Coordinates of C-alpha atoms in Angstrom, one line a residue:
M1 CA -81.7 -26.3 15.1
W2 CA -80.1 -23.9 17.5
R3 CA -81.2 -26.2 20.4
K4 CA -79.5 -29.2 18.9
R5 CA -76.3 -27.1 18.4
T6 CA -76.5 -25.9 22.0
V7 CA -76.9 -29.5 23.3
G8 CA -74.1 -30.6 21.1
W9 CA -71.8 -27.9 22.5
L10 CA -72.8 -28.7 26.0
I11 CA -72.0 -32.4 25.5
L12 CA -68.7 -31.6 23.9
C13 CA -67.8 -29.3 26.8
M14 CA -68.9 -32.0 29.3
V15 CA -66.6 -34.6 27.5
C16 CA -63.7 -32.1 27.5
L17 CA -64.3 -31.3 31.1
L18 CA -64.4 -35.0 32.1
L19 CA -61.2 -35.6 30.1
L20 CA -59.5 -32.7 31.9
I21 CA -60.7 -34.0 35.3
A22 CA -59.4 -37.5 34.3
R23 CA -56.1 -36.0 33.3
L24 CA -55.9 -34.1 36.6
V25 CA -56.7 -37.3 38.6
Q26 CA -53.9 -39.1 36.7
I27 CA -51.4 -36.3 37.4
Q28 CA -52.5 -35.6 41.0
L29 CA -53.4 -39.0 42.3
L30 CA -52.5 -42.0 40.1
D31 CA -49.2 -41.3 38.3
T32 CA -47.6 -38.9 40.6
E33 CA -44.4 -40.9 40.9
S34 CA -44.1 -42.2 37.3
F35 CA -45.8 -39.8 34.9
S36 CA -45.6 -40.3 31.1
K37 CA -43.3 -42.8 29.3
H38 CA -40.3 -41.1 30.8
N39 CA -41.5 -42.1 34.4
V40 CA -41.2 -38.5 35.7
N41 CA -41.7 -38.3 39.5
L42 CA -44.1 -35.3 39.7
L43 CA -43.8 -35.0 43.4
E44 CA -40.0 -34.7 43.2
E45 CA -40.2 -32.2 40.3
S46 CA -42.7 -30.0 42.1
V47 CA -40.5 -29.9 45.2
K48 CA -37.5 -29.0 43.0
Q49 CA -39.4 -26.0 41.6
R50 CA -39.8 -24.4 45.1
T51 CA -36.5 -25.4 46.7
Q52 CA -32.9 -24.6 46.5
E53 CA -30.7 -27.5 47.7
L54 CA -27.1 -28.5 47.9
V55 CA -26.3 -32.2 48.0
I56 CA -23.6 -32.9 50.5
D57 CA -23.5 -36.7 49.9
S58 CA -25.4 -38.6 47.2
G59 CA -25.9 -41.5 49.6
R60 CA -24.2 -44.1 47.3
G61 CA -21.7 -46.4 49.0
D62 CA -18.0 -45.7 48.8
F63 CA -14.9 -47.6 47.8
L64 CA -12.0 -47.6 50.3
D65 CA -8.4 -48.8 49.8
R66 CA -6.9 -51.5 52.0
N67 CA -6.1 -48.8 54.7
G68 CA -9.6 -47.4 54.8
E69 CA -8.9 -44.3 52.7
L70 CA -11.6 -43.1 50.2
L71 CA -10.7 -44.1 46.6
T72 CA -13.3 -42.5 44.3
H73 CA -14.2 -39.4 46.4
K74 CA -12.7 -37.1 49.0
K75 CA -14.4 -35.3 51.8
L76 CA -13.6 -31.6 52.3
R77 CA -14.6 -29.2 55.0
V78 CA -16.1 -26.3 53.0
L79 CA -18.0 -23.1 53.3
V80 CA -21.5 -23.4 51.9
L81 CA -23.5 -20.2 51.0
F82 CA -27.1 -19.7 49.9
P83 CA -28.2 -17.1 47.3
F84 CA -30.8 -15.5 49.6
L85 CA -27.9 -13.9 51.5
K86 CA -27.9 -11.2 49.0
K87 CA -31.3 -10.2 50.2
I88 CA -30.5 -9.9 53.9
D89 CA -28.0 -8.2 56.1
W90 CA -25.3 -10.6 57.3
D91 CA -21.8 -10.4 58.8
A92 CA -19.8 -11.3 55.6
E93 CA -16.7 -9.6 57.0
K94 CA -16.6 -11.8 60.1
V95 CA -17.1 -15.0 58.0
A96 CA -14.4 -13.9 55.6
E97 CA -12.0 -13.2 58.5
I98 CA -12.5 -16.7 60.0
A99 CA -12.3 -18.4 56.6
G100 CA -9.2 -16.4 55.7
I101 CA -10.6 -15.0 52.4
S102 CA -11.4 -11.6 51.0
N103 CA -14.6 -10.0 52.2
Q104 CA -15.2 -8.6 48.7
A105 CA -14.6 -12.0 47.0
L106 CA -17.1 -13.5 49.4
R107 CA -19.8 -10.9 48.7
N108 CA -19.2 -11.1 44.9
A109 CA -19.6 -14.8 45.0
V110 CA -23.0 -14.5 46.8
E111 CA -24.2 -11.7 44.4
N112 CA -23.4 -13.9 41.4
A113 CA -24.9 -17.1 42.8
K114 CA -28.2 -18.6 41.5
K115 CA -28.1 -21.7 43.7
P116 CA -26.3 -22.9 46.9
F117 CA -22.6 -23.5 46.4
A118 CA -19.3 -24.3 48.2
F119 CA -17.1 -21.2 48.1
G120 CA -14.3 -21.6 45.6
E121 CA -15.8 -24.3 43.5
P122 CA -14.7 -26.2 41.4
Y123 CA -11.7 -26.0 43.6
P124 CA -13.3 -25.2 47.0
I125 CA -11.3 -23.7 49.8
E126 CA -10.8 -26.3 52.6
L127 CA -11.5 -25.2 56.2
T128 CA -9.9 -26.5 59.4
T129 CA -12.1 -28.1 62.1
S130 CA -11.6 -24.9 64.2
Q131 CA -12.8 -22.7 61.3
M132 CA -15.8 -24.9 60.8
E133 CA -16.8 -24.6 64.5
R134 CA -16.3 -20.8 64.6
I135 CA -18.3 -20.2 61.4
N136 CA -21.2 -22.4 62.5
A137 CA -21.2 -20.7 66.0
L138 CA -22.1 -17.4 64.2
K139 CA -25.5 -19.1 63.3
I140 CA -26.0 -17.0 60.2
P141 CA -28.9 -18.3 58.1
G142 CA -27.6 -19.5 54.7
V143 CA -24.0 -19.8 55.9
F144 CA -22.7 -23.3 56.8
A145 CA -19.4 -25.0 57.3
V146 CA -19.9 -28.7 56.4
E147 CA -18.0 -31.7 55.3
K148 CA -19.0 -32.3 51.7
K149 CA -18.2 -35.3 49.4
F150 CA -16.5 -34.5 46.1
E151 CA -15.7 -36.9 43.3
R152 CA -12.0 -37.1 42.5
A153 CA -10.9 -35.6 39.2
S154 CA -8.7 -38.7 38.7
V155 CA -9.9 -42.0 40.2
P156 CA -7.2 -44.5 40.9
A157 CA -7.6 -48.0 39.3
E158 CA -10.5 -46.5 37.3
Q159 CA -11.3 -49.5 35.1
L160 CA -11.2 -51.8 38.2
I161 CA -13.4 -49.5 40.2
G162 CA -15.7 -48.8 37.2
L163 CA -18.3 -46.2 36.4
T164 CA -21.8 -45.2 37.4
G165 CA -24.5 -43.5 35.4
E166 CA -28.2 -42.6 35.2
N167 CA -30.0 -45.3 33.3
A168 CA -33.7 -45.6 34.2
S169 CA -34.4 -48.7 32.0
L170 CA -31.4 -50.6 33.4
L171 CA -32.4 -49.6 37.0
K172 CA -35.9 -51.0 36.5
K173 CA -34.6 -54.2 34.8
R174 CA -32.0 -54.8 37.5
Y175 CA -34.2 -54.0 40.5
P176 CA -37.9 -54.6 39.4
E177 CA -39.0 -55.0 43.1
K178 CA -37.5 -51.8 44.4
E179 CA -39.0 -48.4 44.3
L180 CA -36.0 -46.2 43.3
P181 CA -35.9 -42.7 41.8
E182 CA -35.2 -42.9 38.1
K183 CA -32.2 -40.7 38.5
T184 CA -30.6 -43.1 40.9
Q185 CA -27.0 -43.8 39.8
V186 CA -26.3 -47.4 38.9
G187 CA -23.0 -49.2 38.4
V188 CA -22.3 -49.9 34.7
S189 CA -18.8 -51.4 34.8
G190 CA -16.1 -52.8 37.2
L191 CA -16.7 -53.1 40.9
E192 CA -19.4 -50.4 40.7
E193 CA -21.4 -52.9 38.6
S194 CA -20.6 -56.1 40.6
F195 CA -21.3 -54.5 44.0
D196 CA -24.1 -52.2 42.8
E197 CA -26.9 -53.8 44.9
F198 CA -24.9 -53.1 48.1
L199 CA -24.0 -49.5 47.1
L200 CA -27.5 -48.3 46.2
P201 CA -28.4 -45.1 48.2
E202 CA -31.0 -44.9 50.9
G203 CA -31.2 -41.2 50.0
P204 CA -29.0 -38.1 49.7
T205 CA -27.8 -35.9 52.5
K206 CA -28.5 -32.3 51.6
L207 CA -29.2 -28.7 52.7
V208 CA -32.7 -27.6 51.5
Y209 CA -34.2 -24.1 51.4
H210 CA -37.8 -23.3 50.2
V211 CA -38.4 -20.4 47.9
D212 CA -41.3 -18.8 46.0
G213 CA -41.4 -18.2 42.3
G214 CA -39.1 -15.2 42.5
G215 CA -36.5 -17.0 44.7
A216 CA -37.7 -15.2 47.9
P217 CA -38.0 -17.0 51.2
L218 CA -41.2 -19.1 51.3
F219 CA -41.1 -20.1 55.0
G220 CA -38.6 -17.7 56.4
I221 CA -34.8 -18.1 56.1
N222 CA -34.4 -21.4 57.8
V223 CA -32.4 -24.0 55.9
K224 CA -33.3 -27.6 56.5
Y225 CA -30.7 -30.4 56.9
V226 CA -32.0 -33.6 55.3
D227 CA -30.3 -36.9 56.1
P228 CA -31.6 -40.5 55.8
A229 CA -30.1 -40.9 59.3
N230 CA -29.5 -44.7 58.9
P231 CA -26.5 -45.8 61.1
F232 CA -25.8 -48.7 58.8
Y233 CA -26.1 -47.2 55.3
P234 CA -24.5 -46.3 53.0
V235 CA -22.0 -49.1 53.1
N236 CA -18.3 -49.0 52.3
V237 CA -16.6 -51.5 50.0
R238 CA -13.1 -52.2 51.4
T239 CA -10.9 -53.0 48.4
T240 CA -7.4 -54.6 48.7
I241 CA -5.9 -51.7 46.6
D242 CA -3.0 -49.8 48.2
Q243 CA -3.6 -46.2 47.1
T244 CA 0.0 -45.1 47.4
I245 CA 1.3 -48.1 45.3
Q246 CA -1.6 -47.7 42.8
Q247 CA -0.8 -44.0 42.2
K248 CA 2.9 -44.7 41.7
A249 CA 2.2 -47.6 39.4
E250 CA -0.1 -45.4 37.2
E251 CA 2.6 -42.7 37.1
L252 CA 5.1 -45.3 35.9
V253 CA 2.8 -46.7 33.2
D254 CA 2.2 -43.2 31.9
Q255 CA 5.8 -42.2 32.2
Y256 CA 6.8 -45.1 29.8
K257 CA 3.9 -44.1 27.5
I258 CA 2.0 -47.4 27.6
K259 CA -0.9 -46.8 25.2
K260 CA -2.5 -50.2 25.4
G261 CA -1.6 -52.6 28.3
G262 CA -0.8 -52.0 32.0
L263 CA 0.1 -54.0 35.0
V264 CA -1.2 -56.2 37.8
L265 CA 0.5 -56.4 41.3
L266 CA -0.7 -59.1 43.7
N267 CA 0.1 -59.6 47.4
I268 CA 1.2 -63.2 47.4
E269 CA 0.4 -63.8 51.1
D270 CA -3.4 -63.3 50.8
N271 CA -3.6 -63.3 46.9
S272 CA -5.1 -59.9 46.7
V273 CA -4.8 -57.0 44.2
L274 CA -2.5 -54.3 45.4
A275 CA -2.5 -52.4 42.2
M276 CA -4.1 -52.7 38.7
V277 CA -3.5 -50.3 35.9
S278 CA -5.2 -50.5 32.5
R279 CA -4.6 -48.3 29.5
P280 CA -5.9 -46.5 27.5
K281 CA -7.6 -44.3 30.1
I282 CA -11.3 -43.8 30.3
N283 CA -12.6 -40.8 28.3
K284 CA -14.9 -39.3 31.0
K285 CA -16.9 -37.3 28.4
N286 CA -17.6 -40.4 26.3
P287 CA -16.7 -43.6 28.3
Y288 CA -17.7 -46.0 25.5
E289 CA -15.6 -44.2 22.9
G290 CA -12.5 -46.3 22.1
S291 CA -11.6 -49.1 24.6
G292 CA -10.8 -47.0 27.7
I293 CA -13.7 -48.5 29.7
T294 CA -12.3 -52.0 29.1
N295 CA -10.1 -53.4 31.8
R296 CA -7.3 -54.9 29.7
M297 CA -6.0 -56.8 32.8
L298 CA -9.1 -59.0 32.7
K299 CA -9.1 -59.6 28.9
Q300 CA -7.4 -62.6 27.3
E301 CA -4.3 -61.8 25.3
I302 CA -1.7 -63.7 23.2
M303 CA 1.0 -64.4 25.8
G304 CA 4.0 -65.7 23.9
S305 CA 6.9 -67.3 25.7
V306 CA 5.4 -66.7 29.2
F307 CA 3.4 -69.9 28.3
K308 CA 6.7 -71.9 28.2
T309 CA 6.3 -72.0 32.0
V310 CA 3.3 -74.3 31.5
V311 CA 5.3 -76.5 29.1
A312 CA 8.2 -76.6 31.6
A313 CA 5.8 -77.7 34.4
A314 CA 4.4 -80.6 32.2
A315 CA 8.0 -81.6 31.1
I316 CA 9.2 -81.7 34.7
E317 CA 6.3 -83.9 35.9
H318 CA 6.8 -86.2 32.9
N319 CA 10.6 -86.5 33.2
L320 CA 11.4 -84.6 30.0
D321 CA 13.7 -82.1 31.8
D322 CA 16.9 -84.3 31.6
P323 CA 19.7 -81.8 32.3
T324 CA 22.0 -83.7 29.9
R325 CA 19.7 -83.5 26.9
I326 CA 20.8 -80.8 24.4
F327 CA 18.4 -79.0 22.1
D328 CA 19.4 -77.5 18.8
C329 CA 18.5 -73.8 19.2
T330 CA 20.2 -72.9 15.9
K331 CA 16.9 -73.9 14.3
K332 CA 13.3 -72.6 14.3
I333 CA 10.4 -74.7 15.3
N334 CA 9.9 -75.7 11.6
G335 CA 13.5 -76.8 11.3
K336 CA 14.7 -73.9 9.2
P337 CA 17.9 -72.0 10.3
E338 CA 17.3 -69.5 13.2
R339 CA 19.1 -66.3 12.1
K340 CA 17.6 -63.8 14.5
Y341 CA 17.7 -65.8 17.7
N342 CA 20.5 -68.3 17.2
H343 CA 21.2 -69.5 20.7
G344 CA 23.4 -72.5 19.7
K345 CA 23.0 -75.8 21.6
L346 CA 21.3 -75.5 25.0
N347 CA 20.1 -77.7 27.7
F348 CA 16.6 -77.5 29.3
T349 CA 17.5 -74.8 31.9
E350 CA 19.4 -72.6 29.5
S351 CA 16.6 -73.0 26.9
F352 CA 14.1 -71.6 29.5
A353 CA 16.4 -68.8 30.5
R354 CA 17.1 -67.7 26.9
S355 CA 13.6 -68.6 25.7
C356 CA 14.5 -71.0 22.9
N357 CA 11.4 -71.6 20.8
R358 CA 12.8 -74.8 19.3
T359 CA 13.1 -76.5 22.7
F360 CA 9.6 -75.8 23.8
G361 CA 8.1 -76.6 20.4
E362 CA 9.7 -80.0 20.6
L363 CA 8.7 -80.6 24.2
A364 CA 5.1 -79.6 23.4
K365 CA 4.9 -82.2 20.6
E366 CA 6.4 -84.9 22.8
L367 CA 3.9 -84.1 25.6
Q368 CA 1.0 -84.1 23.1
K369 CA 1.9 -87.7 22.0
K370 CA 1.5 -88.7 25.7
D371 CA -1.9 -87.0 25.9
P372 CA -3.5 -84.5 23.5
S373 CA -5.0 -82.5 26.4
I374 CA -1.8 -82.3 28.5
L375 CA -1.0 -78.7 27.8
E376 CA -4.6 -77.7 28.8
E377 CA -4.3 -79.9 31.9
Y378 CA -1.1 -78.0 33.1
A379 CA -2.5 -74.6 32.1
E380 CA -5.4 -75.3 34.4
K381 CA -3.0 -76.6 37.1
L382 CA -1.3 -73.2 36.9
S383 CA -4.7 -71.3 36.9
L384 CA -4.4 -70.0 33.3
I385 CA -7.6 -71.7 32.1
G386 CA -10.9 -70.5 33.7
S387 CA -11.5 -67.5 35.8
V388 CA -9.3 -66.7 38.8
G389 CA -11.3 -63.9 40.4
W390 CA -13.1 -64.4 43.7
K391 CA -16.5 -66.0 43.4
G392 CA -18.8 -67.6 45.9
E393 CA -22.2 -67.4 47.7
I394 CA -23.2 -64.0 49.1
Y395 CA -26.7 -63.6 50.6
H396 CA -29.2 -64.6 47.9
T397 CA -26.6 -64.8 45.2
D398 CA -25.1 -68.3 44.6
D399 CA -22.4 -67.3 42.1
F400 CA -21.3 -63.8 43.1
R401 CA -18.2 -62.7 41.2
Q402 CA -15.9 -59.8 42.0
F403 CA -14.8 -59.6 38.4
P404 CA -18.0 -60.3 36.4
N405 CA -16.4 -59.4 33.0
E406 CA -13.2 -61.5 33.5
D407 CA -12.2 -63.5 30.4
K408 CA -11.3 -67.2 30.7
G409 CA -8.0 -68.4 29.3
R410 CA -7.5 -71.1 26.7
V411 CA -5.0 -73.2 24.9
F412 CA -6.9 -74.7 21.9
L413 CA -10.2 -73.9 20.3
S414 CA -10.7 -77.2 18.4
D415 CA -9.9 -80.9 18.7
E416 CA -8.2 -80.7 15.3
A417 CA -5.7 -78.1 16.6
R418 CA -5.2 -80.1 19.7
K419 CA -4.0 -83.1 17.6
D420 CA -2.1 -81.3 15.0
A421 CA 1.7 -81.4 15.7
N422 CA 2.5 -78.1 14.1
F423 CA -0.3 -76.3 16.0
V424 CA 0.9 -78.0 19.2
A425 CA 4.4 -76.8 18.6
M426 CA 3.2 -73.2 18.1
S427 CA 1.1 -73.5 21.2
G428 CA 4.1 -74.6 23.2
I429 CA 5.6 -71.1 22.7
G430 CA 2.4 -69.3 23.5
Q431 CA 1.2 -68.6 20.0
H432 CA -1.6 -69.9 17.8
E433 CA -4.8 -70.1 19.9
V434 CA -3.1 -69.7 23.4
R435 CA -4.7 -66.9 25.4
A436 CA -4.7 -65.7 29.0
T437 CA -5.5 -62.6 31.0
P438 CA -2.7 -60.6 32.7
L439 CA -4.5 -61.3 36.0
A440 CA -4.3 -65.0 35.4
V441 CA -0.6 -64.8 34.5
A442 CA 0.0 -62.9 37.8
N443 CA -1.9 -65.6 39.6
M444 CA 0.2 -68.3 38.0
M445 CA 3.4 -66.6 39.3
A446 CA 1.8 -66.3 42.8
T447 CA 0.9 -70.0 42.6
I448 CA 4.4 -71.0 41.8
A449 CA 5.9 -68.8 44.5
R450 CA 3.6 -70.4 47.1
G451 CA 4.8 -73.9 46.1
G452 CA 1.8 -74.8 43.9
Q453 CA -1.1 -73.6 46.0
K454 CA -3.8 -72.2 43.8
E455 CA -6.0 -69.4 45.2
M456 CA -8.7 -67.1 44.0
V457 CA -7.7 -63.4 43.5
R458 CA -9.6 -60.8 45.6
A459 CA -9.9 -57.1 44.8
V460 CA -12.3 -56.6 47.8
S461 CA -11.8 -58.0 51.3
K462 CA -15.1 -56.9 53.0
I463 CA -18.2 -54.7 52.9
Q464 CA -18.5 -52.5 56.0
Y465 CA -21.6 -50.8 57.4
K466 CA -21.5 -47.0 57.8
N467 CA -20.6 -47.5 61.5
G468 CA -17.5 -49.6 60.6
T469 CA -18.8 -53.0 61.5
T470 CA -18.5 -55.8 58.9
M471 CA -21.5 -56.7 56.7
V472 CA -19.8 -59.3 54.4
E473 CA -16.4 -60.8 54.3
F474 CA -14.6 -62.3 51.3
P475 CA -12.2 -64.8 52.8
E476 CA -9.2 -66.3 51.0
K477 CA -10.4 -69.3 48.9
N478 CA -8.5 -72.0 47.0
L479 CA -9.2 -72.5 43.3
S480 CA -10.8 -75.8 42.5
G481 CA -9.0 -78.5 40.5
E482 CA -5.6 -80.1 40.6
S483 CA -2.4 -78.2 41.0
I484 CA 1.3 -78.8 40.4
S485 CA 3.3 -80.7 43.0
P486 CA 5.6 -78.8 45.5
Y487 CA 8.5 -80.4 43.8
T488 CA 7.5 -79.1 40.4
A489 CA 6.9 -75.6 41.9
M490 CA 10.4 -75.7 43.4
K491 CA 11.9 -76.6 40.0
L492 CA 9.9 -73.8 38.3
Q493 CA 11.1 -71.3 40.9
K494 CA 14.7 -72.2 40.0
L495 CA 14.0 -71.9 36.3
L496 CA 12.3 -68.5 36.7
R497 CA 15.3 -67.3 38.8
E498 CA 17.7 -68.5 36.1
V499 CA 16.0 -66.2 33.6
V500 CA 17.3 -63.3 35.7
L501 CA 20.6 -64.7 36.8
N502 CA 21.8 -66.2 33.5
P503 CA 24.1 -63.7 31.7
N504 CA 22.2 -64.3 28.5
G505 CA 18.8 -64.7 30.2
T506 CA 15.9 -62.6 28.9
G507 CA 15.5 -61.1 32.4
R508 CA 19.2 -60.3 33.0
A509 CA 18.5 -56.6 33.2
L510 CA 16.7 -57.3 36.5
S511 CA 19.6 -59.1 38.2
S512 CA 20.9 -56.1 40.2
L513 CA 17.6 -54.9 41.8
P514 CA 17.3 -54.5 45.6
Y515 CA 14.8 -57.4 45.6
S516 CA 15.8 -60.7 44.0
V517 CA 13.5 -61.3 41.1
A518 CA 12.3 -64.6 39.4
G519 CA 10.2 -64.3 36.2
K520 CA 9.6 -65.0 32.5
S521 CA 9.5 -62.7 29.5
G522 CA 7.2 -63.0 26.5
T523 CA 7.0 -61.5 23.0
A524 CA 4.0 -62.7 21.1
E525 CA 3.2 -61.9 17.4
T526 CA -0.3 -60.5 17.3
G527 CA -1.0 -60.9 13.6
K528 CA -1.5 -57.1 13.3
Y529 CA 0.7 -54.8 11.3
E530 CA 1.6 -51.1 11.4
D531 CA 3.6 -49.4 8.6
G532 CA 4.2 -52.9 7.3
K533 CA 5.8 -54.1 10.6
Q534 CA 4.5 -56.9 12.8
L535 CA 3.1 -55.8 16.1
H536 CA 3.7 -57.7 19.3
N537 CA 2.5 -58.2 22.9
K538 CA 5.4 -57.7 25.2
W539 CA 5.3 -59.3 28.7
F540 CA 7.3 -59.7 31.8
A541 CA 5.8 -61.8 34.6
G542 CA 7.4 -62.7 37.8
Y543 CA 7.6 -62.5 41.6
F544 CA 9.9 -61.2 44.3
P545 CA 11.8 -61.3 46.7
F546 CA 12.8 -64.8 45.4
E547 CA 13.9 -66.0 48.9
K548 CA 10.7 -65.0 50.6
P549 CA 8.0 -64.1 48.0
K550 CA 5.8 -61.2 48.7
Y551 CA 4.7 -59.7 45.4
A552 CA 3.7 -61.2 42.0
L553 CA 3.8 -58.7 39.1
V554 CA 2.9 -58.7 35.5
V555 CA 3.6 -55.9 33.1
V556 CA 2.2 -56.0 29.5
N557 CA 2.5 -53.7 26.5
L558 CA 0.1 -54.6 23.8
D559 CA 0.2 -54.2 20.0
V560 CA 3.6 -52.6 19.8
K561 CA 6.6 -52.8 17.5
E562 CA 9.3 -55.2 18.8
T563 CA 11.9 -52.5 19.5
G564 CA 12.4 -51.4 23.1
N565 CA 12.1 -53.2 26.4
T566 CA 9.5 -51.0 28.2
V567 CA 8.0 -53.8 30.2
N568 CA 11.3 -54.8 31.8
L569 CA 12.0 -51.1 32.7
I570 CA 8.6 -50.7 34.3
F571 CA 9.0 -54.0 36.2
A572 CA 12.4 -52.9 37.5
D573 CA 11.0 -49.5 38.6
M574 CA 8.1 -51.2 40.4
V575 CA 10.5 -53.4 42.3
K576 CA 12.6 -50.4 43.3
M577 CA 9.5 -48.5 44.4
L578 CA 8.2 -51.3 46.5
Y579 CA 11.6 -51.9 48.1
E580 CA 11.7 -48.2 49.1
L581 CA 8.1 -48.3 50.5
D582 CA 8.9 -51.5 52.5

């Protein structure tokens, strides 16, 4: 009996030993880079246990403004110190003297350190080039003066640029053929997402120091500098944003307390984004809480009377703009007396300047009788339907889009609405089912200012290699489809200018600005209520200077009560600011 038990125990021990060996083989040889369901890289983790390191640059590509300045990060010359300094004799007094800091503060910082750090973090003291050279000339182990990349506390155009995050499953799904560490940052919104493949890091640049279990030197006190040393990567994405204008635009939007909305500023000459502000801001602690991560400038909104520009274009090209014709603006669209906005009897030009709903409701119905799709046809001619962001072929991508989450505009959702005279009248004043993005509205203004030439909107002009040479260019491109005639564009330019020049025009408050403005206001009922009061989308869209157009600007304040004229005030301050900068 005891022999059988002994044999049984031996067999059990052998099985356990074999299982243990198999587990060790799995850990040491087979799954070293993707252990367990969490895909843990055991090689990396083992190295981390016996090293202290300071990442100087993550290796992910950067975003630059149109002048080549960093947008999301800043590079600072800082003093880096390693914890092992507390265990050796070093000339702290000399380092403190060169850096212009207290010797005691320097020693206290080292004594309290558990890992390498930049002195003064989270607000590190910046060194001059001379200070860097003098500190490094001392050749003190564990003391370095280096240029380190820091993320900005406040990123300009944060919704446009977008966010990154660690997401192992998304990383594997997006790049199944690439071997990337699971902690690799991936773009999850904005340009970070659309340009993610170009921005992926080759590897971080860091200072590494090997220690034993107690934190003592393992191979002496030499610190190793690790750098992928690729002259071409990481790349830089050169945006069209002007950082100075962007920052001032954000200050204005916040100054006027825009809670939901923002602005888009385009450079008409090359149809590129100079500034884009979206509110609410992103909650960095929880980006998906609320709607801060959403770029409202790329989302379709009810646009109200701004859409009358489309109706006016169609009316001009179908000879319905007779200057002698008089419209009864004492009545609403439905024929009932207009008590709130009783403009009296107006002609076509005055109706546009004063934004008479009756005029454009009637014109929309007359146009619909000619062709039920005519409003959509002219909305497309003015780039309000479809996407307007840059798209095209880049490398192996046939349909690369700079704005992958851009909404498309629309006029009608159904054929029934398209043929219903009442719905058509409401659509003529930008209500009912009419929607467009602020970006598309800005592009409409730029199209009119250029005499009818439709172009795609760019937020990025090129991708540059690390050495500054060009990897990919995003040239100016025309939007496909028909456009309005130069004659119609000229007539629309005059109408938009009259909005500002007319003593009763909805843009009259902008008549005395240093740049001459042409534009159109819009107040759209959203169907939402607060405290029993109807909420509105407030717009002002235009371009300037009128004589030689340079900028197209849209300001929008969403879901607000009708009181106040915030969008006109922001528009005016933007014009003044740009005039001063120019």
